[in-house]
Amino acid sequence: MLVNRLKEVWKEITLLSTWIASVAGAFIIPLPSWHASDENTAFLMKFGVFIATVLAGFLILFSLKNKSIIKWTRLSIEFIVLFIGVYAAYHLAREAKTLPYLEKDIVIGNEMVDNDPFEVFKASHGFLPARNEQMMILLGDPEKAWTKQSILFNRVQLMTLLFLCYLFSAGFMISFCNLIILYKEKYTIKIEKK
């Protein structure tokens, strides 16, 4: 009786510690250093990570009731595929929608302002610097070259992709740990019957 109760508690502790590790990982891993004139960016990203953590907590509650190995195998595969896809999309979007400036990634826009400073620079100097040096022309202020709306759109898109990365990675960790626990229980029962 006591051994069986300890096994049940061990499962709950393992799932809870996995959830806590995914929470801690989300807050320990530094967020991108996106320069923004909008001060709410960091708050919105941390709020998104909090929401992802709460949703992962609901997955733990679901795991306590559902003991199907097939379902957890399928969920683990789905979460890892979704995570890989979203992470690749985030990486590509971050490369396309940011420019480096003084060891920070500055979110740029899609629409240029009327007096494009890059065209002015090219006309006066005869060349345009490499992409990774273009932010030097603007002194780190993307609103000198791109419209504020397009910068905000790209920022929201990057934050959404990063939020989904946190959500799917936490979902994978929890579902995979639950799958390991279920397999262990299944094979422990078979060994005890023999």
Short mmCIF file of N, CA, C and O in Angstrom, two decimals, residues 6-118:
data_model
loop_
_atom_site.label_atom_id
_atom_site.label_comp_id
_atom_site.label_asym_id
_atom_site.label_seq_id
_atom_site.Cartn_x
_atom_site.Cartn_y
_atom_site.Cartn_z
N LEU A 6 3.50 5.75 -2.84
CA LEU A 6 4.72 6.48 -3.17
C LEU A 6 4.93 6.53 -4.69
O LEU A 6 5.42 7.53 -5.22
N LYS A 7 4.57 5.45 -5.38
CA LYS A 7 4.68 5.45 -6.84
C LYS A 7 3.76 6.50 -7.45
O LYS A 7 4.13 7.19 -8.40
N GLU A 8 2.53 6.61 -6.94
CA GLU A 8 1.60 7.61 -7.45
C GLU A 8 2.11 9.03 -7.16
O GLU A 8 2.03 9.90 -8.01
N VAL A 9 2.61 9.23 -5.97
CA VAL A 9 3.15 10.54 -5.60
C VAL A 9 4.37 10.85 -6.47
O VAL A 9 4.56 11.99 -6.90
N TRP A 10 5.20 9.83 -6.75
CA TRP A 10 6.39 10.04 -7.58
C TRP A 10 5.98 10.55 -8.96
O TRP A 10 6.60 11.44 -9.52
N LYS A 11 4.92 9.99 -9.52
CA LYS A 11 4.45 10.42 -10.83
C LYS A 11 4.02 11.88 -10.80
O LYS A 11 4.40 12.67 -11.67
N GLU A 12 3.26 12.25 -9.78
CA GLU A 12 2.79 13.63 -9.67
C GLU A 12 3.96 14.58 -9.47
O GLU A 12 4.01 15.67 -10.05
N ILE A 13 4.93 14.17 -8.65
CA ILE A 13 6.10 15.01 -8.40
C ILE A 13 6.91 15.18 -9.69
O ILE A 13 7.38 16.27 -10.00
N THR A 14 7.07 14.10 -10.44
CA THR A 14 7.82 14.17 -11.70
C THR A 14 7.14 15.12 -12.68
O THR A 14 7.80 15.97 -13.29
N LEU A 15 5.84 14.98 -12.85
CA LEU A 15 5.13 15.87 -13.78
C LEU A 15 5.16 17.32 -13.31
O LEU A 15 5.34 18.24 -14.11
N LEU A 16 5.01 17.51 -12.00
CA LEU A 16 5.05 18.86 -11.45
C LEU A 16 6.43 19.48 -11.63
O LEU A 16 6.56 20.65 -11.98
N SER A 17 7.47 18.68 -11.37
CA SER A 17 8.83 19.22 -11.54
C SER A 17 9.13 19.51 -13.01
O SER A 17 9.84 20.47 -13.32
N THR A 18 8.58 18.72 -13.93
CA THR A 18 8.74 19.01 -15.35
C THR A 18 8.06 20.32 -15.70
O THR A 18 8.61 21.15 -16.43
N TRP A 19 6.88 20.52 -15.16
CA TRP A 19 6.16 21.77 -15.40
C TRP A 19 6.93 22.95 -14.81
O TRP A 19 7.09 23.98 -15.47
N ILE A 20 7.44 22.80 -13.60
CA ILE A 20 8.22 23.87 -12.97
C ILE A 20 9.48 24.15 -13.78
O ILE A 20 9.87 25.31 -13.96
N ALA A 21 10.13 23.10 -14.28
CA ALA A 21 11.33 23.30 -15.10
C ALA A 21 11.01 24.04 -16.38
O ALA A 21 11.78 24.90 -16.83
N SER A 22 9.85 23.74 -16.98
CA SER A 22 9.49 24.46 -18.20
C SER A 22 9.17 25.92 -17.89
O SER A 22 9.49 26.82 -18.67
N VAL A 23 8.56 26.17 -16.72
CA VAL A 23 8.29 27.55 -16.30
C VAL A 23 9.60 28.28 -16.05
O VAL A 23 9.84 29.38 -16.55
N ALA A 24 10.48 27.65 -15.28
CA ALA A 24 11.76 28.28 -14.96
C ALA A 24 12.58 28.51 -16.22
O ALA A 24 13.22 29.55 -16.38
N GLY A 25 12.56 27.54 -17.11
CA GLY A 25 13.31 27.68 -18.35
C GLY A 25 12.82 28.86 -19.16
O GLY A 25 13.62 29.59 -19.77
N ALA A 26 11.52 29.09 -19.17
CA ALA A 26 10.97 30.21 -19.93
C ALA A 26 11.40 31.55 -19.34
O ALA A 26 11.62 32.51 -20.06
N PHE A 27 11.53 31.63 -18.01
CA PHE A 27 11.91 32.89 -17.40
C PHE A 27 13.42 33.04 -17.26
O PHE A 27 13.92 34.14 -17.17
N ILE A 28 14.15 31.93 -17.23
CA ILE A 28 15.60 32.01 -17.13
C ILE A 28 16.21 32.31 -18.48
O ILE A 28 17.15 33.10 -18.60
N ILE A 29 15.68 31.68 -19.53
CA ILE A 29 16.18 31.95 -20.88
C ILE A 29 15.87 33.41 -21.19
O ILE A 29 14.73 33.85 -21.11
N PRO A 30 16.90 34.18 -21.51
CA PRO A 30 16.65 35.61 -21.75
C PRO A 30 15.83 35.83 -23.00
O PRO A 30 16.01 35.14 -24.01
N LEU A 31 14.94 36.77 -22.92
CA LEU A 31 14.15 37.14 -24.08
C LEU A 31 15.04 37.92 -25.04
O LEU A 31 16.05 38.50 -24.63
N PRO A 32 14.70 37.93 -26.30
CA PRO A 32 15.51 38.70 -27.26
C PRO A 32 15.57 40.17 -26.84
O PRO A 32 14.61 40.71 -26.30
N SER A 33 16.69 40.79 -27.09
CA SER A 33 16.86 42.19 -26.69
C SER A 33 16.37 43.09 -27.81
O SER A 33 17.14 43.75 -28.49
N TRP A 34 15.06 43.09 -28.00
CA TRP A 34 14.47 43.89 -29.06
C TRP A 34 14.32 45.31 -28.56
O TRP A 34 13.62 45.57 -27.60
N HIS A 35 14.98 46.22 -29.23
CA HIS A 35 14.82 47.63 -28.91
C HIS A 35 13.43 48.03 -29.38
O HIS A 35 13.00 47.67 -30.46
N ALA A 36 12.74 48.76 -28.56
CA ALA A 36 11.39 49.16 -28.97
C ALA A 36 11.04 50.48 -28.32
O ALA A 36 11.35 50.72 -27.16
N SER A 37 10.38 51.33 -29.07
CA SER A 37 9.86 52.55 -28.46
C SER A 37 8.62 52.22 -27.64
O SER A 37 8.20 52.98 -26.79
N ASP A 38 8.04 51.05 -27.90
CA ASP A 38 6.88 50.58 -27.15
C ASP A 38 7.38 49.86 -25.90
O ASP A 38 8.03 48.82 -25.98
N GLU A 39 7.07 50.39 -24.73
CA GLU A 39 7.57 49.83 -23.46
C GLU A 39 6.83 48.56 -23.05
O GLU A 39 7.26 47.86 -22.16
N ASN A 40 5.70 48.26 -23.69
CA ASN A 40 4.90 47.10 -23.29
C ASN A 40 5.41 45.79 -23.87
O ASN A 40 4.88 44.74 -23.57
N THR A 41 6.44 45.83 -24.71
CA THR A 41 6.90 44.63 -25.39
C THR A 41 7.35 43.56 -24.42
O THR A 41 6.93 42.41 -24.52
N ALA A 42 8.20 43.90 -23.46
CA ALA A 42 8.70 42.91 -22.50
C ALA A 42 7.57 42.38 -21.64
O ALA A 42 7.51 41.18 -21.36
N PHE A 43 6.65 43.26 -21.23
CA PHE A 43 5.52 42.81 -20.42
C PHE A 43 4.65 41.84 -21.20
O PHE A 43 4.25 40.79 -20.67
N LEU A 44 4.36 42.15 -22.46
CA LEU A 44 3.52 41.27 -23.27
C LEU A 44 4.18 39.92 -23.48
O LEU A 44 3.52 38.88 -23.46
N MET A 45 5.50 39.91 -23.67
CA MET A 45 6.19 38.64 -23.88
C MET A 45 6.16 37.80 -22.61
O MET A 45 5.90 36.60 -22.66
N LYS A 46 6.39 38.42 -21.46
CA LYS A 46 6.35 37.67 -20.19
C LYS A 46 4.92 37.19 -19.90
O LYS A 46 4.74 36.10 -19.37
N PHE A 47 3.94 38.00 -20.26
CA PHE A 47 2.55 37.58 -20.09
C PHE A 47 2.24 36.38 -20.99
O PHE A 47 1.57 35.43 -20.57
N GLY A 48 2.76 36.40 -22.21
CA GLY A 48 2.59 35.27 -23.12
C GLY A 48 3.22 34.00 -22.58
O GLY A 48 2.65 32.91 -22.68
N VAL A 49 4.41 34.14 -21.99
CA VAL A 49 5.08 32.98 -21.39
C VAL A 49 4.27 32.46 -20.21
O VAL A 49 4.13 31.25 -20.01
N PHE A 50 3.69 33.37 -19.43
CA PHE A 50 2.83 32.97 -18.30
C PHE A 50 1.62 32.19 -18.81
O PHE A 50 1.27 31.13 -18.25
N ILE A 51 0.98 32.66 -19.87
CA ILE A 51 -0.18 31.97 -20.44
C ILE A 51 0.23 30.58 -20.95
O ILE A 51 -0.48 29.59 -20.74
N ALA A 52 1.39 30.49 -21.60
CA ALA A 52 1.89 29.19 -22.07
C ALA A 52 2.10 28.24 -20.90
O ALA A 52 1.80 27.05 -20.99
N THR A 53 2.58 28.77 -19.80
CA THR A 53 2.81 27.96 -18.60
C THR A 53 1.50 27.46 -18.01
O THR A 53 1.39 26.30 -17.61
N VAL A 54 0.50 28.32 -17.98
CA VAL A 54 -0.81 27.91 -17.47
C VAL A 54 -1.41 26.82 -18.36
O VAL A 54 -1.94 25.81 -17.86
N LEU A 55 -1.30 26.99 -19.67
CA LEU A 55 -1.83 25.97 -20.59
C LEU A 55 -1.09 24.64 -20.41
O LEU A 55 -1.70 23.57 -20.47
N ALA A 56 0.22 24.71 -20.16
CA ALA A 56 0.98 23.48 -19.90
C ALA A 56 0.53 22.85 -18.59
O ALA A 56 0.50 21.62 -18.46
N GLY A 57 0.15 23.66 -17.62
CA GLY A 57 -0.40 23.14 -16.36
C GLY A 57 -1.69 22.36 -16.59
O GLY A 57 -1.92 21.33 -15.95
N PHE A 58 -2.53 22.84 -17.50
CA PHE A 58 -3.75 22.10 -17.83
C PHE A 58 -3.42 20.75 -18.48
O PHE A 58 -4.14 19.78 -18.28
N LEU A 59 -2.33 20.69 -19.21
CA LEU A 59 -1.90 19.43 -19.79
C LEU A 59 -1.52 18.43 -18.70
O LEU A 59 -1.79 17.24 -18.81
N ILE A 60 -0.93 18.93 -17.62
CA ILE A 60 -0.61 18.05 -16.48
C ILE A 60 -1.89 17.52 -15.85
O ILE A 60 -1.99 16.33 -15.52
N LEU A 61 -2.87 18.39 -15.67
CA LEU A 61 -4.15 17.93 -15.12
C LEU A 61 -4.79 16.88 -16.02
O LEU A 61 -5.36 15.90 -15.54
N PHE A 62 -4.69 17.06 -17.32
CA PHE A 62 -5.21 16.08 -18.27
C PHE A 62 -4.44 14.76 -18.14
O PHE A 62 -5.02 13.68 -18.27
N SER A 63 -3.15 14.84 -17.87
CA SER A 63 -2.33 13.63 -17.77
C SER A 63 -2.70 12.79 -16.54
O SER A 63 -2.51 11.58 -16.54
N LEU A 64 -3.19 13.44 -15.50
CA LEU A 64 -3.55 12.70 -14.30
C LEU A 64 -4.79 11.83 -14.52
O LEU A 64 -4.97 10.82 -13.86
N LYS A 65 -5.64 12.23 -15.46
CA LYS A 65 -6.87 11.49 -15.71
C LYS A 65 -6.73 10.50 -16.87
O LYS A 65 -7.32 9.44 -16.85
N ASN A 66 -5.93 10.84 -17.88
CA ASN A 66 -5.83 10.02 -19.07
C ASN A 66 -4.55 9.19 -19.02
O ASN A 66 -3.46 9.73 -18.93
N LYS A 67 -4.68 7.88 -19.13
CA LYS A 67 -3.54 6.96 -19.00
C LYS A 67 -3.25 6.18 -20.29
O LYS A 67 -2.61 5.16 -20.25
N SER A 68 -3.68 6.69 -21.42
CA SER A 68 -3.50 5.98 -22.68
C SER A 68 -2.11 6.26 -23.26
O SER A 68 -1.77 7.41 -23.58
N ILE A 69 -1.31 5.21 -23.42
CA ILE A 69 0.03 5.36 -23.96
C ILE A 69 -0.03 5.83 -25.41
O ILE A 69 0.78 6.66 -25.84
N ILE A 70 -0.99 5.34 -26.16
CA ILE A 70 -1.13 5.73 -27.57
C ILE A 70 -1.40 7.23 -27.68
O ILE A 70 -0.79 7.93 -28.50
N LYS A 71 -2.29 7.73 -26.83
CA LYS A 71 -2.63 9.16 -26.87
C LYS A 71 -1.41 10.02 -26.53
O LYS A 71 -1.14 11.02 -27.18
N TRP A 72 -0.63 9.61 -25.51
CA TRP A 72 0.53 10.40 -25.10
C TRP A 72 1.68 10.29 -26.10
O TRP A 72 2.45 11.22 -26.27
N THR A 73 1.78 9.14 -26.78
CA THR A 73 2.77 9.02 -27.85
C THR A 73 2.42 9.98 -28.98
O THR A 73 3.29 10.70 -29.49
N ARG A 74 1.16 9.97 -29.36
CA ARG A 74 0.71 10.87 -30.43
C ARG A 74 0.90 12.34 -30.03
O ARG A 74 1.39 13.15 -30.82
N LEU A 75 0.55 12.69 -28.78
CA LEU A 75 0.73 14.07 -28.33
C LEU A 75 2.20 14.48 -28.31
O LEU A 75 2.55 15.60 -28.70
N SER A 76 3.07 13.56 -27.88
CA SER A 76 4.51 13.86 -27.86
C SER A 76 5.02 14.13 -29.26
O SER A 76 5.77 15.09 -29.49
N ILE A 77 4.62 13.29 -30.21
CA ILE A 77 5.06 13.47 -31.60
C ILE A 77 4.50 14.78 -32.17
O ILE A 77 5.22 15.55 -32.82
N GLU A 78 3.22 15.06 -31.90
CA GLU A 78 2.62 16.29 -32.41
C GLU A 78 3.30 17.52 -31.84
O GLU A 78 3.60 18.48 -32.56
N PHE A 79 3.57 17.50 -30.52
CA PHE A 79 4.21 18.66 -29.90
C PHE A 79 5.62 18.88 -30.42
O PHE A 79 6.03 20.02 -30.66
N ILE A 80 6.39 17.82 -30.62
CA ILE A 80 7.76 18.01 -31.10
C ILE A 80 7.77 18.49 -32.55
O ILE A 80 8.59 19.34 -32.93
N VAL A 81 6.86 17.98 -33.36
CA VAL A 81 6.78 18.43 -34.76
C VAL A 81 6.35 19.90 -34.81
O VAL A 81 6.94 20.71 -35.55
N LEU A 82 5.34 20.26 -34.00
CA LEU A 82 4.91 21.65 -33.95
C LEU A 82 6.02 22.56 -33.45
O LEU A 82 6.25 23.65 -33.99
N PHE A 83 6.74 22.11 -32.42
CA PHE A 83 7.84 22.92 -31.88
C PHE A 83 8.93 23.15 -32.92
O PHE A 83 9.40 24.28 -33.10
N ILE A 84 9.32 22.10 -33.62
CA ILE A 84 10.37 22.23 -34.64
C ILE A 84 9.92 23.17 -35.75
O ILE A 84 10.68 24.05 -36.19
N GLY A 85 8.68 23.02 -36.19
CA GLY A 85 8.16 23.89 -37.25
C GLY A 85 8.08 25.35 -36.82
O GLY A 85 8.52 26.25 -37.55
N VAL A 86 7.56 25.60 -35.63
CA VAL A 86 7.42 26.98 -35.15
C VAL A 86 8.80 27.58 -34.85
O VAL A 86 9.04 28.75 -35.13
N TYR A 87 9.71 26.77 -34.30
CA TYR A 87 11.05 27.29 -34.02
C TYR A 87 11.77 27.68 -35.32
O TYR A 87 12.42 28.71 -35.39
N ALA A 88 11.61 26.86 -36.36
CA ALA A 88 12.22 27.18 -37.65
C ALA A 88 11.61 28.47 -38.21
O ALA A 88 12.33 29.34 -38.71
N ALA A 89 10.29 28.60 -38.09
CA ALA A 89 9.62 29.82 -38.57
C ALA A 89 10.08 31.04 -37.77
O ALA A 89 10.32 32.12 -38.34
N TYR A 90 10.24 30.88 -36.45
CA TYR A 90 10.71 31.98 -35.61
C TYR A 90 12.14 32.37 -36.00
O TYR A 90 12.45 33.56 -36.12
N HIS A 91 12.99 31.38 -36.20
CA HIS A 91 14.38 31.67 -36.56
C HIS A 91 14.46 32.42 -37.89
O HIS A 91 15.18 33.43 -38.01
N LEU A 92 13.72 31.96 -38.88
CA LEU A 92 13.71 32.63 -40.19
C LEU A 92 13.11 34.03 -40.10
O LEU A 92 13.63 34.98 -40.71
N ALA A 93 12.03 34.17 -39.34
CA ALA A 93 11.39 35.48 -39.19
C ALA A 93 12.30 36.45 -38.44
O ALA A 93 12.38 37.62 -38.79
N ARG A 94 13.01 35.93 -37.46
CA ARG A 94 13.91 36.81 -36.70
C ARG A 94 15.06 37.29 -37.59
O ARG A 94 15.47 38.45 -37.50
N GLU A 95 15.56 36.42 -38.44
CA GLU A 95 16.62 36.82 -39.36
C GLU A 95 16.12 37.88 -40.35
O GLU A 95 16.85 38.81 -40.69
N ALA A 96 14.88 37.72 -40.81
CA ALA A 96 14.34 38.62 -41.82
C ALA A 96 13.82 39.93 -41.24
O ALA A 96 13.85 40.96 -41.91
N LYS A 97 13.36 39.92 -39.99
CA LYS A 97 12.66 41.07 -39.44
C LYS A 97 13.45 41.82 -38.37
O LYS A 97 12.89 42.67 -37.68
N THR A 98 14.73 41.50 -38.20
CA THR A 98 15.57 42.25 -37.27
C THR A 98 16.90 42.59 -37.93
O THR A 98 17.32 41.92 -38.87
N LEU A 99 17.50 43.64 -37.42
CA LEU A 99 18.85 44.02 -37.83
C LEU A 99 19.68 44.23 -36.58
O LEU A 99 19.18 44.76 -35.58
N PRO A 100 20.94 43.85 -36.60
CA PRO A 100 21.78 44.04 -35.41
C PRO A 100 22.23 45.49 -35.27
O PRO A 100 22.48 46.18 -36.26
N TYR A 101 22.31 45.92 -34.01
CA TYR A 101 22.85 47.24 -33.68
C TYR A 101 23.39 47.21 -32.26
O TYR A 101 22.63 46.98 -31.31
N LEU A 102 24.66 47.36 -32.12
CA LEU A 102 25.33 47.37 -30.80
C LEU A 102 24.91 46.17 -29.96
O LEU A 102 24.42 46.30 -28.84
N GLU A 103 25.05 44.99 -30.51
CA GLU A 103 24.77 43.71 -29.85
C GLU A 103 23.31 43.54 -29.44
O GLU A 103 22.98 42.81 -28.52
N LYS A 104 22.42 44.25 -30.12
CA LYS A 104 20.99 44.09 -29.90
C LYS A 104 20.35 43.82 -31.25
O LYS A 104 20.86 44.23 -32.28
N ASP A 105 19.22 43.14 -31.20
CA ASP A 105 18.45 42.90 -32.42
C ASP A 105 17.30 43.90 -32.45
O ASP A 105 16.45 43.89 -31.57
N ILE A 106 17.31 44.73 -33.45
CA ILE A 106 16.29 45.75 -33.60
C ILE A 106 15.24 45.26 -34.59
O ILE A 106 15.57 44.85 -35.70
N VAL A 107 13.98 45.30 -34.17
CA VAL A 107 12.90 44.88 -35.07
C VAL A 107 12.68 45.97 -36.11
O VAL A 107 12.57 47.15 -35.77
N ILE A 108 12.67 45.54 -37.36
CA ILE A 108 12.45 46.49 -38.46
C ILE A 108 11.06 46.27 -39.02
O ILE A 108 10.36 45.33 -38.65
N GLY A 109 10.66 47.14 -39.94
CA GLY A 109 9.34 47.04 -40.53
C GLY A 109 9.38 46.49 -41.94
O GLY A 109 10.43 46.08 -42.45
N ASN A 110 8.22 46.49 -42.57
CA ASN A 110 8.09 46.05 -43.95
C ASN A 110 7.90 47.22 -44.90
O ASN A 110 8.20 47.12 -46.08
N GLU A 111 7.34 48.33 -44.40
CA GLU A 111 7.05 49.50 -45.23
C GLU A 111 8.03 50.61 -44.89
O GLU A 111 8.20 50.96 -43.73
N MET A 112 8.63 51.17 -45.92
CA MET A 112 9.58 52.27 -45.74
C MET A 112 8.81 53.59 -45.60
O MET A 112 7.72 53.75 -46.14
N VAL A 113 9.41 54.55 -44.90
CA VAL A 113 8.83 55.89 -44.80
C VAL A 113 9.07 56.62 -46.13
O VAL A 113 9.81 56.14 -47.00
N ASP A 114 8.47 57.79 -46.28
CA ASP A 114 8.56 58.52 -47.55
C ASP A 114 10.00 58.88 -47.93
O ASP A 114 10.42 58.66 -49.06
N ASN A 115 10.75 59.44 -47.01
CA ASN A 115 12.15 59.80 -47.29
C ASN A 115 13.04 58.66 -46.83
O ASN A 115 13.59 58.69 -45.73
N ASP A 116 13.20 57.65 -47.66
CA ASP A 116 13.97 56.45 -47.34
C ASP A 116 15.44 56.83 -47.08
O ASP A 116 16.15 57.24 -48.01
N PRO A 117 15.92 56.72 -45.83
CA PRO A 117 17.30 57.11 -45.54
C PRO A 117 18.34 56.23 -46.22
O PRO A 117 19.46 56.68 -46.47
N PHE A 118 17.98 55.01 -46.56
CA PHE A 118 18.92 54.14 -47.25
C PHE A 118 19.16 54.62 -48.69
O PHE A 118 20.28 54.59 -49.19
#
